[in-house]
Short mmCIF file of C-alpha atoms in Angstrom, two decimals:
data_model
loop_
_atom_site.label_atom_id
_atom_site.label_comp_id
_atom_site.label_asym_id
_atom_site.label_seq_id
_atom_site.Cartn_x
_atom_site.Cartn_y
_atom_site.Cartn_z
CA MET A 1368 100.31 157.31 188.13
CA PRO A 1369 100.84 160.95 189.12
CA SER A 1370 104.05 161.74 190.97
CA ARG A 1371 105.99 164.78 192.08
CA ASN A 1372 109.37 165.58 193.58
CA VAL A 1373 109.10 167.54 196.82
CA VAL A 1374 111.71 169.17 199.04
CA ILE A 1375 110.95 168.42 202.70
CA GLY A 1376 110.21 171.69 204.53
CA SER A 1377 110.62 170.50 208.13
CA PRO A 1378 114.21 171.26 209.15
CA VAL A 1379 114.72 167.92 210.90
CA GLY A 1380 112.99 165.89 208.20
CA LEU A 1381 110.27 163.26 208.42
CA HIS A 1382 110.63 162.33 212.07
CA ALA A 1383 107.65 161.44 214.30
CA ARG A 1384 105.52 164.59 214.12
CA PRO A 1385 105.79 165.34 210.36
CA ALA A 1386 105.47 161.63 209.57
CA ARG A 1387 102.33 161.40 211.71
CA LEU A 1388 100.76 164.41 209.97
CA LEU A 1389 101.51 162.88 206.57
CA VAL A 1390 100.15 159.45 207.52
CA GLU A 1391 96.98 161.00 209.00
CA ASP A 1392 96.37 162.96 205.80
CA VAL A 1393 97.02 159.91 203.62
CA ALA A 1394 94.55 157.86 205.70
CA LYS A 1395 91.75 160.26 204.76
CA ARG A 1396 92.23 159.57 201.06
CA ALA A 1397 90.87 156.77 198.88
CA VAL A 1398 94.10 156.47 196.89
CA ARG A 1399 97.29 154.51 197.38
CA VAL A 1400 100.15 156.90 198.20
CA ARG A 1401 103.82 156.00 198.17
CA ILE A 1402 106.89 158.01 199.18
CA GLY A 1403 110.65 157.54 198.81
CA ARG A 1404 113.89 158.92 197.48
CA SER A 1405 113.39 157.32 194.07
CA GLU A 1406 111.06 155.01 192.15
CA ASP A 1407 113.14 152.08 193.42
CA ASP A 1408 112.58 152.67 197.14
CA LEU A 1409 108.97 153.85 197.44
CA VAL A 1410 107.17 152.80 200.63
CA ASP A 1411 103.54 152.91 201.70
CA ALA A 1412 102.83 156.45 202.94
CA SER A 1413 100.02 155.18 205.16
CA SER A 1414 102.56 153.43 207.40
CA ILE A 1415 104.30 155.66 209.93
CA LEU A 1416 107.03 153.05 210.44
CA ALA A 1417 107.69 152.83 206.69
CA VAL A 1418 107.81 156.62 206.34
CA MET A 1419 110.13 157.08 209.33
CA SER A 1420 112.37 154.21 208.19
CA LEU A 1421 113.29 156.24 205.10
CA GLY A 1422 115.30 158.59 207.35
CA VAL A 1423 114.48 161.61 205.19
CA ARG A 1424 116.18 164.81 206.34
CA GLY A 1425 115.05 168.41 206.08
CA GLY A 1426 115.76 169.95 202.69
CA GLU A 1427 116.02 166.53 201.07
CA GLU A 1428 114.07 165.89 197.87
CA ILE A 1429 111.67 162.95 197.86
CA LEU A 1430 109.32 161.40 195.32
CA LEU A 1431 105.62 161.26 196.13
CA SER A 1432 103.26 159.18 193.98
CA ALA A 1433 99.65 158.07 194.13
CA GLU A 1434 97.30 155.87 192.17
CA GLY A 1435 93.53 155.70 192.00
CA GLU A 1436 90.75 158.16 191.43
CA GLY A 1437 91.81 161.53 192.82
CA ALA A 1438 95.52 160.70 192.69
CA GLU A 1439 96.53 163.99 191.06
CA VAL A 1440 94.77 166.03 193.75
CA ALA A 1441 96.28 163.85 196.48
CA VAL A 1442 99.83 164.27 195.15
CA SER A 1443 99.39 168.03 194.83
CA GLU A 1444 97.94 168.51 198.32
CA LEU A 1445 100.39 166.14 200.02
CA ALA A 1446 103.30 167.85 198.24
CA GLU A 1447 102.14 171.18 199.65
CA LEU A 1448 101.92 169.63 203.13
CA LEU A 1449 105.44 168.15 202.98
CA ALA A 1450 106.96 171.39 201.68
CA ARG A 1451 105.86 173.19 204.86
CA ASP A 1452 107.66 173.23 208.21
CA LEU A 1453 105.45 170.67 209.96
CA ASP A 1454 107.34 171.08 213.23
CA SER A 1455 105.72 174.48 213.73
CA VAL A 1456 102.15 173.22 213.13
CA GLU A 1457 99.99 173.08 216.22
#
């Protein structure tokens, strides 16, 4: 199962807008994606409530993992997304 540590680029963290953008991107993929601070607290990245409940702040490092065909590409592309300032995306 591919995984990667990512530093959150949005200054205020994974609040509503960045979480929504992540969940929308995950929904387009045919892989199971999970996100959390460590292997022990991974949540379903397709659930906006689960993602927001993590309370991840800007600059905090998280773990992103995926399983299924195309998981490596998904982890790479989602890591790039999360590393950006998603508050400035229109």
